[in-house]
């Protein structure tokens, strides 16, 4: 008997459903990243992980789903 465990991917965060300019979307992303919170990728809507530099503050974000990065 073989055990096959199917791990469901995490549910994507709610898509940004507000009308706004790209600048506002990016600003919202940065607010989330600097607050050390997961944010939704602008490209695919998946979760972007904060990237850190030498300081504790996030310097950008990276989407592991589509490879987009924000710096
Ligand atoms: Zn993405």
PDB file of C-alpha atoms and ligand atoms in Angstrom:
ATOM      1  CA  UNK A   1       0.000   0.000   0.000  1.00  0.00           C
ATOM      2  CA  UNK A   2       1.455   3.315  -0.967  1.00  0.00           C
ATOM      3  CA  UNK A   3       0.624   6.512   0.770  1.00  0.00           C
ATOM      4  CA  UNK A   4       0.181   9.467  -1.495  1.00  0.00           C
ATOM      5  CA  UNK A   5      -0.231  12.763   0.207  1.00  0.00           C
ATOM      6  CA  UNK A   6      -1.445  15.601  -1.904  1.00  0.00           C
ATOM      7  CA  UNK A   7      -0.543  18.913  -0.406  1.00  0.00           C
ATOM      8  CA  UNK A   8      -2.837  21.658  -1.515  1.00  0.00           C
ATOM      9  CA  UNK A   9      -1.141  24.943  -2.301  1.00  0.00           C
ATOM     10  CA  UNK A  10      -1.924  27.790   0.050  1.00  0.00           C
ATOM     11  CA  UNK A  11      -4.890  29.848  -0.982  1.00  0.00           C
ATOM     12  CA  UNK A  12      -3.797  33.009  -2.717  1.00  0.00           C
ATOM     13  CA  UNK A  13      -4.458  36.240  -0.880  1.00  0.00           C
ATOM     14  CA  UNK A  14      -7.406  38.299  -1.929  1.00  0.00           C
ATOM     15  CA  UNK A  15      -6.643  40.084  -5.158  1.00  0.00           C
ATOM     16  CA  UNK A  16      -6.434  43.812  -5.069  1.00  0.00           C
ATOM     17  CA  UNK A  17      -9.924  44.832  -5.940  1.00  0.00           C
ATOM     18  CA  UNK A  18      -9.597  48.555  -5.837  1.00  0.00           C
ATOM     19  CA  UNK A  19      -9.304  50.945  -8.645  1.00  0.00           C
ATOM     20  CA  UNK A  20      -6.039  52.681  -8.316  1.00  0.00           C
ATOM     21  CA  UNK A  21      -3.028  53.760 -10.194  1.00  0.00           C
ATOM     22  CA  UNK A  22       0.001  51.566 -10.483  1.00  0.00           C
ATOM     23  CA  UNK A  23       1.789  53.942  -8.157  1.00  0.00           C
ATOM     24  CA  UNK A  24      -0.852  53.364  -5.520  1.00  0.00           C
ATOM     25  CA  UNK A  25      -0.602  49.613  -5.956  1.00  0.00           C
ATOM     26  CA  UNK A  26       3.161  49.707  -5.607  1.00  0.00           C
ATOM     27  CA  UNK A  27       2.872  51.977  -2.586  1.00  0.00           C
ATOM     28  CA  UNK A  28       0.481  49.505  -1.015  1.00  0.00           C
ATOM     29  CA  UNK A  29       2.924  46.698  -1.736  1.00  0.00           C
ATOM     30  CA  UNK A  30       5.723  48.573  -0.064  1.00  0.00           C
ATOM     31  CA  UNK A  31       3.565  49.290   2.942  1.00  0.00           C
ATOM     32  CA  UNK A  32       2.975  45.587   3.325  1.00  0.00           C
ATOM     33  CA  UNK A  33       6.594  44.626   2.758  1.00  0.00           C
ATOM     34  CA  UNK A  34       7.922  47.177   5.203  1.00  0.00           C
ATOM     35  CA  UNK A  35       5.329  46.042   7.693  1.00  0.00           C
ATOM     36  CA  UNK A  36       6.760  42.552   7.309  1.00  0.00           C
ATOM     37  CA  UNK A  37       3.515  41.283   5.919  1.00  0.00           C
ATOM     38  CA  UNK A  38       2.961  39.125   2.863  1.00  0.00           C
ATOM     39  CA  UNK A  39       1.713  41.035  -0.119  1.00  0.00           C
ATOM     40  CA  UNK A  40       0.099  39.969  -3.350  1.00  0.00           C
ATOM     41  CA  UNK A  41       2.179  39.902  -6.505  1.00  0.00           C
ATOM     42  CA  UNK A  42       1.164  42.537  -9.005  1.00  0.00           C
ATOM     43  CA  UNK A  43       1.677  40.099 -11.843  1.00  0.00           C
ATOM     44  CA  UNK A  44       0.070  36.849 -10.769  1.00  0.00           C
ATOM     45  CA  UNK A  45      -1.519  37.636  -7.423  1.00  0.00           C
ATOM     46  CA  UNK A  46       0.520  35.060  -5.531  1.00  0.00           C
ATOM     47  CA  UNK A  47       2.208  35.868  -2.292  1.00  0.00           C
ATOM     48  CA  UNK A  48       5.420  37.843  -2.501  1.00  0.00           C
ATOM     49  CA  UNK A  49       8.091  37.347   0.110  1.00  0.00           C
ATOM     50  CA  UNK A  50       9.972  40.314   1.492  1.00  0.00           C
ATOM     51  CA  UNK A  51      13.665  40.485   0.706  1.00  0.00           C
ATOM     52  CA  UNK A  52      16.032  41.925   3.221  1.00  0.00           C
ATOM     53  CA  UNK A  53      19.258  43.769   2.866  1.00  0.00           C
ATOM     54  CA  UNK A  54      21.828  44.365   5.552  1.00  0.00           C
ATOM     55  CA  UNK A  55      19.224  46.134   7.638  1.00  0.00           C
ATOM     56  CA  UNK A  56      16.091  44.704   9.146  1.00  0.00           C
ATOM     57  CA  UNK A  57      13.893  46.675   6.794  1.00  0.00           C
ATOM     58  CA  UNK A  58      12.672  44.941   3.675  1.00  0.00           C
ATOM     59  CA  UNK A  59      14.335  46.249   0.560  1.00  0.00           C
ATOM     60  CA  UNK A  60      12.074  44.541  -1.873  1.00  0.00           C
ATOM     61  CA  UNK A  61       9.884  41.608  -2.555  1.00  0.00           C
ATOM     62  CA  UNK A  62      10.111  38.489  -4.642  1.00  0.00           C
ATOM     63  CA  UNK A  63       7.394  36.325  -6.109  1.00  0.00           C
ATOM     64  CA  UNK A  64       8.335  32.671  -6.147  1.00  0.00           C
ATOM     65  CA  UNK A  65       5.440  31.859  -8.447  1.00  0.00           C
ATOM     66  CA  UNK A  66       6.145  34.034 -11.458  1.00  0.00           C
ATOM     67  CA  UNK A  67       9.586  35.293 -10.527  1.00  0.00           C
ATOM     68  CA  UNK A  68       8.647  38.950 -10.408  1.00  0.00           C
ATOM     69  CA  UNK A  69      10.606  41.098  -8.017  1.00  0.00           C
ATOM     70  CA  UNK A  70      10.037  44.502  -6.552  1.00  0.00           C
ATOM     71  CA  UNK A  71      12.896  46.726  -5.553  1.00  0.00           C
TER      72      UNK A  71
HETATM   73 ZN1  LIG B   1       3.959  36.655  -9.266  1.00  0.00          ZN
END
